[in-house]
mmCIF file of C-alpha atoms and ligand atoms in Angstrom:
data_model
loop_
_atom_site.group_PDB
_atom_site.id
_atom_site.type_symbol
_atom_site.label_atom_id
_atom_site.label_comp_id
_atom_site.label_asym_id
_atom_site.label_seq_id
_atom_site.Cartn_x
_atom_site.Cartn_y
_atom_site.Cartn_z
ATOM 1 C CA UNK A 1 13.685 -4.922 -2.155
ATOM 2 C CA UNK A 2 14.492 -1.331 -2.729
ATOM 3 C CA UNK A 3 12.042 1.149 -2.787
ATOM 4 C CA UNK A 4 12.426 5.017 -3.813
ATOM 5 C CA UNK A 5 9.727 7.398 -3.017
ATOM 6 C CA UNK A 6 9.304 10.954 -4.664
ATOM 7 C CA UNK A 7 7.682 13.509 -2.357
ATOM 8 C CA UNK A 8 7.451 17.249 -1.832
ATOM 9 C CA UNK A 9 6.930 16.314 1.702
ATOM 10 C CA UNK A 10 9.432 13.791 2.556
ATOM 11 C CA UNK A 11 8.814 13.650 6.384
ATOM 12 C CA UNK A 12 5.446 12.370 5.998
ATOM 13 C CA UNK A 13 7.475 9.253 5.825
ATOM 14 C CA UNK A 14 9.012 9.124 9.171
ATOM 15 C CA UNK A 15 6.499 6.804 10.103
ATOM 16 C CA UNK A 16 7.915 3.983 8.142
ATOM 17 C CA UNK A 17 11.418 4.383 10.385
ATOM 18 C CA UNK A 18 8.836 2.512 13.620
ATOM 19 C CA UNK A 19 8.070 -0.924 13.797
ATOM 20 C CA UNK A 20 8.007 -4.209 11.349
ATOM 21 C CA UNK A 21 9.162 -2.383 8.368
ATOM 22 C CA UNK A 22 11.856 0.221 10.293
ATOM 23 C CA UNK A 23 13.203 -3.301 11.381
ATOM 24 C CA UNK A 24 13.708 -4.473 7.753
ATOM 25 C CA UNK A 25 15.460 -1.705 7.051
ATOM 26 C CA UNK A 26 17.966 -2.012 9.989
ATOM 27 C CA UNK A 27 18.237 -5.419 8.772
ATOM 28 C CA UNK A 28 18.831 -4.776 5.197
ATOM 29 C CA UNK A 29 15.875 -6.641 3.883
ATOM 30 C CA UNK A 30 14.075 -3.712 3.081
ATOM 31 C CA UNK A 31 16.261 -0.445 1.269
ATOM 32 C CA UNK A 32 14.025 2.425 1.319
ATOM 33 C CA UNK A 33 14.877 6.071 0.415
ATOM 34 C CA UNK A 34 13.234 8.736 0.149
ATOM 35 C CA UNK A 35 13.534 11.662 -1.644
ATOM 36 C CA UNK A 36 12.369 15.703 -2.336
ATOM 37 C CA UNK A 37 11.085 16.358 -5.677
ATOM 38 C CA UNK A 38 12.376 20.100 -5.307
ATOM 39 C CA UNK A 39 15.953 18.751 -4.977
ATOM 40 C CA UNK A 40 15.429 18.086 -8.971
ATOM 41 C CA UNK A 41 14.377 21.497 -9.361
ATOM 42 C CA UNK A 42 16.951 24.591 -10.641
ATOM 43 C CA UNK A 43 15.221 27.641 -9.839
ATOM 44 C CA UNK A 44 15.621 29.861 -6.489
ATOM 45 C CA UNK A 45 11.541 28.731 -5.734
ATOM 46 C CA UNK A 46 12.405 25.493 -6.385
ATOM 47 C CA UNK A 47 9.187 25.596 -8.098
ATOM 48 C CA UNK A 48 7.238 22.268 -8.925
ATOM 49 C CA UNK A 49 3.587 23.120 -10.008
ATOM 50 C CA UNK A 50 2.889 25.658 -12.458
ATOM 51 C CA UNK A 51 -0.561 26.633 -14.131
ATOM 52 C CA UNK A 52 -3.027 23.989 -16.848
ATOM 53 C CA UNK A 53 -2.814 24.304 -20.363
ATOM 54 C CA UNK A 54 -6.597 24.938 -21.285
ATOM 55 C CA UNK A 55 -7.035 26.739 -18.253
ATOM 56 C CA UNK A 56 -9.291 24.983 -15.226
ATOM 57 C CA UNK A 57 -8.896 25.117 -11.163
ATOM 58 C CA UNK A 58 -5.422 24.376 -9.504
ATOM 59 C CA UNK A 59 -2.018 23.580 -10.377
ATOM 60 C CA UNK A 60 -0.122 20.744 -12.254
ATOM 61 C CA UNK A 61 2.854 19.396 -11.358
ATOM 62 C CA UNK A 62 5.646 20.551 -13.638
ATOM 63 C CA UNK A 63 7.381 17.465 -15.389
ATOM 64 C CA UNK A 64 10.766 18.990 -15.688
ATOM 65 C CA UNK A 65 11.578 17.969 -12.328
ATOM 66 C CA UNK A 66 10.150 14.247 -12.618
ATOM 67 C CA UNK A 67 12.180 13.474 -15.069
ATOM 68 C CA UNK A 68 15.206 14.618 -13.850
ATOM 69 C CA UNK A 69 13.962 12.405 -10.942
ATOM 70 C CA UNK A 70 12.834 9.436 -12.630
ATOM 71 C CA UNK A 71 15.917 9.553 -15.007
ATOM 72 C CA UNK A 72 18.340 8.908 -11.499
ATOM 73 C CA UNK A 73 16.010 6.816 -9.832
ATOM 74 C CA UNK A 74 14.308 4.837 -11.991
ATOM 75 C CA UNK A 75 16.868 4.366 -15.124
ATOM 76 C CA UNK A 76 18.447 1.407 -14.168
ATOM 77 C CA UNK A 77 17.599 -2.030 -14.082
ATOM 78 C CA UNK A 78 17.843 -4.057 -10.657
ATOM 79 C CA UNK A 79 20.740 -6.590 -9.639
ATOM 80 C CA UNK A 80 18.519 -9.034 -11.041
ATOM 81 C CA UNK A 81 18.548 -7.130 -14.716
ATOM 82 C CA UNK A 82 14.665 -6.348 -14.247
ATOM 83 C CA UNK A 83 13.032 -2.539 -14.668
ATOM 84 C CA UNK A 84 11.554 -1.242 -11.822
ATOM 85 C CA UNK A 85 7.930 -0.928 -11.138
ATOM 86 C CA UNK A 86 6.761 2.878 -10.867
ATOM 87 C CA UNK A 87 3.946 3.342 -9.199
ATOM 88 C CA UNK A 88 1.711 7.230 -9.347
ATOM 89 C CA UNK A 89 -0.956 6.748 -6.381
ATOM 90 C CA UNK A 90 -4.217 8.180 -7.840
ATOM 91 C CA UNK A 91 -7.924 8.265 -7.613
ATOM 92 C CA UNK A 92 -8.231 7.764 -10.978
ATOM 93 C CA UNK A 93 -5.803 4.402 -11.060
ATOM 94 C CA UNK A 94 -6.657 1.031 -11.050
ATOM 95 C CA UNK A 95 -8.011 -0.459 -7.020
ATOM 96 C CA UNK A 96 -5.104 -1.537 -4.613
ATOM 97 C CA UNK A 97 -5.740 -5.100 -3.458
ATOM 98 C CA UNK A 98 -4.224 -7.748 -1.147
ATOM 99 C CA UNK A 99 -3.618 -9.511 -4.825
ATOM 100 C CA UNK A 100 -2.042 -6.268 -5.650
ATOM 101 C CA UNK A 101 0.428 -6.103 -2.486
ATOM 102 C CA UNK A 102 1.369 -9.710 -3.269
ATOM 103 C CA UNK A 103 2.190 -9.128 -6.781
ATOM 104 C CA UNK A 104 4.253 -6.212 -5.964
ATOM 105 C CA UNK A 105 6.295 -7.700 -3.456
ATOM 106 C CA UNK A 106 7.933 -9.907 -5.681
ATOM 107 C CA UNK A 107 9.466 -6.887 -7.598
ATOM 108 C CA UNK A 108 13.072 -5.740 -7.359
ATOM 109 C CA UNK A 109 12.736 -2.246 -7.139
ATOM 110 C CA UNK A 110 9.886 0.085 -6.880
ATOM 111 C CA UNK A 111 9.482 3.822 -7.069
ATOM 112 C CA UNK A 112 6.440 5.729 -6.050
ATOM 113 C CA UNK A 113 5.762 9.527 -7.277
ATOM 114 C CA UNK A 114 3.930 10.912 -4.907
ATOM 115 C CA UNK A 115 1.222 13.905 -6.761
ATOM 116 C CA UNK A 116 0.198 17.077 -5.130
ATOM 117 C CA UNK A 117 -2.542 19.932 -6.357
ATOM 118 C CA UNK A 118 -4.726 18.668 -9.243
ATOM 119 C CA UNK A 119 -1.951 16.186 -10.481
ATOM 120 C CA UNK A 120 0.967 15.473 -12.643
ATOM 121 C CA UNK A 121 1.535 16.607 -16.230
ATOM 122 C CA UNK A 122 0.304 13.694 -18.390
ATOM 123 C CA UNK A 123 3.759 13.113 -20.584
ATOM 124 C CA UNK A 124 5.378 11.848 -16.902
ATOM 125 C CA UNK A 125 3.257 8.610 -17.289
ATOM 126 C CA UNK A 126 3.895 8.199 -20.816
ATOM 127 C CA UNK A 127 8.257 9.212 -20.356
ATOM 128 C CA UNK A 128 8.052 7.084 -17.132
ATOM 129 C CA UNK A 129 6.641 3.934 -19.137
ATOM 130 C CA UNK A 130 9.954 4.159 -21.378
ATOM 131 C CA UNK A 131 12.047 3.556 -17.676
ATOM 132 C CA UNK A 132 9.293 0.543 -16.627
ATOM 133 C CA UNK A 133 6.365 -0.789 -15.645
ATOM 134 C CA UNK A 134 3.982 2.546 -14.801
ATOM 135 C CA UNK A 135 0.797 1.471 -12.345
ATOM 136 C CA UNK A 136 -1.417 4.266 -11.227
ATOM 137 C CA UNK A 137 -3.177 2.798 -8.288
ATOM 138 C CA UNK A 138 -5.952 4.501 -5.824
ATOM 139 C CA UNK A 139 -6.702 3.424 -2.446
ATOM 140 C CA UNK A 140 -10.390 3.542 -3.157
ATOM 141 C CA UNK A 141 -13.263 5.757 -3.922
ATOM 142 C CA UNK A 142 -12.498 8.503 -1.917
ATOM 143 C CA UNK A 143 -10.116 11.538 -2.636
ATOM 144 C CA UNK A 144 -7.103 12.292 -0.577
ATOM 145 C CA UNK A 145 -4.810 16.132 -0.586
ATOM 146 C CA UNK A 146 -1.735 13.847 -3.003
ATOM 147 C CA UNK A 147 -0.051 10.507 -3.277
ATOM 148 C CA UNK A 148 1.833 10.341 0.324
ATOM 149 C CA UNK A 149 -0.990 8.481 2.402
ATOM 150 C CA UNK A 150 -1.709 6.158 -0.124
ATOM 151 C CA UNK A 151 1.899 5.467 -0.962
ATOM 152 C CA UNK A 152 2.251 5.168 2.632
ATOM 153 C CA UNK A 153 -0.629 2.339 3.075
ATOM 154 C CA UNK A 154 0.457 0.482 -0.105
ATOM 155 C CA UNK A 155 4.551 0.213 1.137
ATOM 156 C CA UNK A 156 2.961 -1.154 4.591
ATOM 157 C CA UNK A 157 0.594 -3.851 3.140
ATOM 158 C CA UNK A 158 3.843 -4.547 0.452
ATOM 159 C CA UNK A 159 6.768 -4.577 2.799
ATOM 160 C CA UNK A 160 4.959 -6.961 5.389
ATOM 161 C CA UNK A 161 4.385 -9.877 2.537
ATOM 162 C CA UNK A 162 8.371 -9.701 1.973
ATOM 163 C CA UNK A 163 9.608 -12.720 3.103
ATOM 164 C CA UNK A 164 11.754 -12.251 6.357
ATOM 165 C CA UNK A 165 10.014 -8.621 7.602
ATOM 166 C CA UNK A 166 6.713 -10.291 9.553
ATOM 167 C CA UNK A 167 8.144 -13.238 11.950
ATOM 168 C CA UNK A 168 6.113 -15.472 12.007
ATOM 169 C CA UNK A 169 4.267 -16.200 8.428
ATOM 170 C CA UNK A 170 1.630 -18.167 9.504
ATOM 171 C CA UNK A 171 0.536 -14.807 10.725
ATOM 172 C CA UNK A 172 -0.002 -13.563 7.050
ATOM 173 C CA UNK A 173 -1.965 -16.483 5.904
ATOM 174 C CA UNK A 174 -4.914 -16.011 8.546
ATOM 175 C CA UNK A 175 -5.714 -12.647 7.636
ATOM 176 C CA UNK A 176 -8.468 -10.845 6.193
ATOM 177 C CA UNK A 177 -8.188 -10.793 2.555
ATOM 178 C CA UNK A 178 -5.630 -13.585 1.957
ATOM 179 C CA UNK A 179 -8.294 -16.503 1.354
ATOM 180 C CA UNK A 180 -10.751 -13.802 0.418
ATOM 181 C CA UNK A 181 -12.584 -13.788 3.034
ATOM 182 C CA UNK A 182 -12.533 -11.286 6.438
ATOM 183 C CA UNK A 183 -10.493 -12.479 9.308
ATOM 184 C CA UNK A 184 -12.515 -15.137 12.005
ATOM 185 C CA UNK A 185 -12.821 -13.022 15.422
ATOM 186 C CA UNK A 186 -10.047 -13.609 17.821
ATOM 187 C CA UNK A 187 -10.004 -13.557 22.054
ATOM 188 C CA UNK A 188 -8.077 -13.737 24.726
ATOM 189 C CA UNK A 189 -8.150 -14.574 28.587
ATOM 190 C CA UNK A 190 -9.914 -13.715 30.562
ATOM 191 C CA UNK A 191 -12.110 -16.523 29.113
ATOM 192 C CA UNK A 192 -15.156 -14.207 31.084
ATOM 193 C CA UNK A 193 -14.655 -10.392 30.899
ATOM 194 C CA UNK A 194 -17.732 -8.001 31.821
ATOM 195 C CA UNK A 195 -20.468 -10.667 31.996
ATOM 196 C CA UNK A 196 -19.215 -11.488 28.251
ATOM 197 C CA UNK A 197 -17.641 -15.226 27.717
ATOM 198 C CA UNK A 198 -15.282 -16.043 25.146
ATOM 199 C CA UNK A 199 -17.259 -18.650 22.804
ATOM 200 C CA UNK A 200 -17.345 -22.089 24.312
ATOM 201 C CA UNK A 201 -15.867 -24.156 21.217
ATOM 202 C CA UNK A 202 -12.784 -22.198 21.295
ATOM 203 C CA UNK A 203 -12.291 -23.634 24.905
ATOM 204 C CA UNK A 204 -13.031 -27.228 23.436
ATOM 205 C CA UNK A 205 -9.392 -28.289 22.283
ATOM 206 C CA UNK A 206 -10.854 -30.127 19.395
ATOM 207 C CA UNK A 207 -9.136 -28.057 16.955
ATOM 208 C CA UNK A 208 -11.318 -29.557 13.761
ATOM 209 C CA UNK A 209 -14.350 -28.058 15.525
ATOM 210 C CA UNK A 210 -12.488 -24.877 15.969
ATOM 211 C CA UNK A 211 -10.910 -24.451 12.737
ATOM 212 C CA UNK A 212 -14.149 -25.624 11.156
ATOM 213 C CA UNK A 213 -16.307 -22.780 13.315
ATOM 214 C CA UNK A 214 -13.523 -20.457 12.432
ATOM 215 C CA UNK A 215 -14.480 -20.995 8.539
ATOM 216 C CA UNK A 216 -18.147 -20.120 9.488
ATOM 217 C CA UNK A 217 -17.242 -16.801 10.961
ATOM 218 C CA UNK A 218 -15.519 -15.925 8.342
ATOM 219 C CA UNK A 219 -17.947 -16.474 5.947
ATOM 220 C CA UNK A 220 -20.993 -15.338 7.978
ATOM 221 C CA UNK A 221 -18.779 -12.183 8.656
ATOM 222 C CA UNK A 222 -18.034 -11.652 5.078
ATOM 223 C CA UNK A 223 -21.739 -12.094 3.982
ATOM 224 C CA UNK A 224 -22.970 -9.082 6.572
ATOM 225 C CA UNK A 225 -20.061 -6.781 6.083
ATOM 226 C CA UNK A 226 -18.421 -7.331 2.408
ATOM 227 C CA UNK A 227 -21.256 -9.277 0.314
ATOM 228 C CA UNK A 228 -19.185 -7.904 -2.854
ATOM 229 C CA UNK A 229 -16.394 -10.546 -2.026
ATOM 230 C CA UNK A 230 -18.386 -13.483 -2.105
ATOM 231 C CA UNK A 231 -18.590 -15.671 -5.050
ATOM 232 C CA UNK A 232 -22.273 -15.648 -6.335
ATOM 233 C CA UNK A 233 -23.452 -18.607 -5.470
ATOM 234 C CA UNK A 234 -22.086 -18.113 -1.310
ATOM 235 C CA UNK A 235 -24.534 -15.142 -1.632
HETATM 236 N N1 ADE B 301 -4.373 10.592 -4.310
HETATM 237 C C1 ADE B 301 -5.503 11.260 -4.032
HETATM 238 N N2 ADE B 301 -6.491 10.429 -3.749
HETATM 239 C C2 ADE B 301 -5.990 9.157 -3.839
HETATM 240 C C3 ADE B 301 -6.518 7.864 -3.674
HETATM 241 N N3 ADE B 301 -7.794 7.657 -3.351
HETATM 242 N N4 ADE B 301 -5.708 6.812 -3.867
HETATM 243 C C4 ADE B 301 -4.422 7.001 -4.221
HETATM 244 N N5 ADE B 301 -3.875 8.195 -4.383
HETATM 245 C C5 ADE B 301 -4.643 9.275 -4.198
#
């Protein structure tokens, strides 16, 4: 999958160099660049916000420079022939999911625009939906400075469901979220640490009983934390 991220701050990214997803780039499974906004800029400021029509707090991001952008990184189709998928992280977007992650790891190519100050001009959404697909997508209810974090937390949870970057993929299908539910609680040895034992059914080797009290968890777990992801009639 290639991925192209647009950022005033490009070294907020460095992060993504460590671990499961730096591997997948070493290993060519996962081509991610990333890229200044300014460098589509032509004056000596290298200016990229400038002041709202209709007056109001803040800046806007100019869309001179986006499109510039947009119109290297986002104008062609994939190998495969498909558009890519450009994604604007945003309070105001649409919730990102585990469903969401999946669905956007089976895309070719992906390009994030990362917004700063009180946004982006609004013709950017409407040029970029002429390139392809345009998602704006927000972590959740909350409000963050711009887009980086989030884009951050969405290439994570994306990268890991592609196939070949997380080892072992039984891994992914016991997680929280995947069946809907939040993860069973996992131990280790010692099977007693500080007066506290390690339930005794997981020490059982019946692994019906285990798998079985596993389920329980899960859904006793889910009812106290995350009612909201139970189906009515589990409430
Ligand atoms: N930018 C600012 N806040 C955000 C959020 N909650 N999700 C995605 N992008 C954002």
């Amino acid at each position: 999958m290639r991925i192209d991220v647009l950022s005033i701050f490009p070294s907020y990214f460095d992060g993504l160099t460590l671990s499961l997803l730096g591997k997948a780039q070493s290993a060519g499974i996962l081509d991610l660049r990333v890229r200044d906004l300014r460098d589509w800029t032509s004056d000596r400021h290298r200016t990229v916000d400038d002041t709202p029509y209709g007056g109001g707090a803040g800046m806007v991001m100019k869309p001179e420079p986006w499109g510039l952008a947009l119109d290297e990184l986002a104008s062609a189709p994939s190998a495969e022939g498909r558009p890519p998928t450009i994604i604007f992280p945003s309070p105001a977007g649409e919730v990102f999911t585990q469903a969401t992650a999946r669905d956007l790891s089976t895309r070719d190519h992906l390009v994030f625009g990362c917004g700063r100050y009180e946004g982006i001009d609004e013709r950017v959404f409407e040029y970029a939906a002429t390139l392809g697909e345009v998602r704006l997508i927000s972590l959740g209810d909350y409000v963050l400075n711009g887009g980086e974090v989030a884009t951050m937390a969405m290439i994570e949870a994306i990268g890991r469901l592609i196939p070949g970057v997380v080892g072992n993929p039984e891994s992914l299908v016991e997680e929280s979220h995947e069946d809907g539910l939040l993860e069973y609680p996992s131990y280790t040895k010692p099977s007693v640490w500080r007066e506290r034992p390690v339930p005794e059914v997981l020490l059982s080797g019946n692994h019906a009983v285990i798998a079985s009290w596993r389920r329980d968890q899960q859904i006793e777990r889910t009812r106290r934390r995350r009612r909201d992801l139970l189906p009515d009639d589990e409430d």
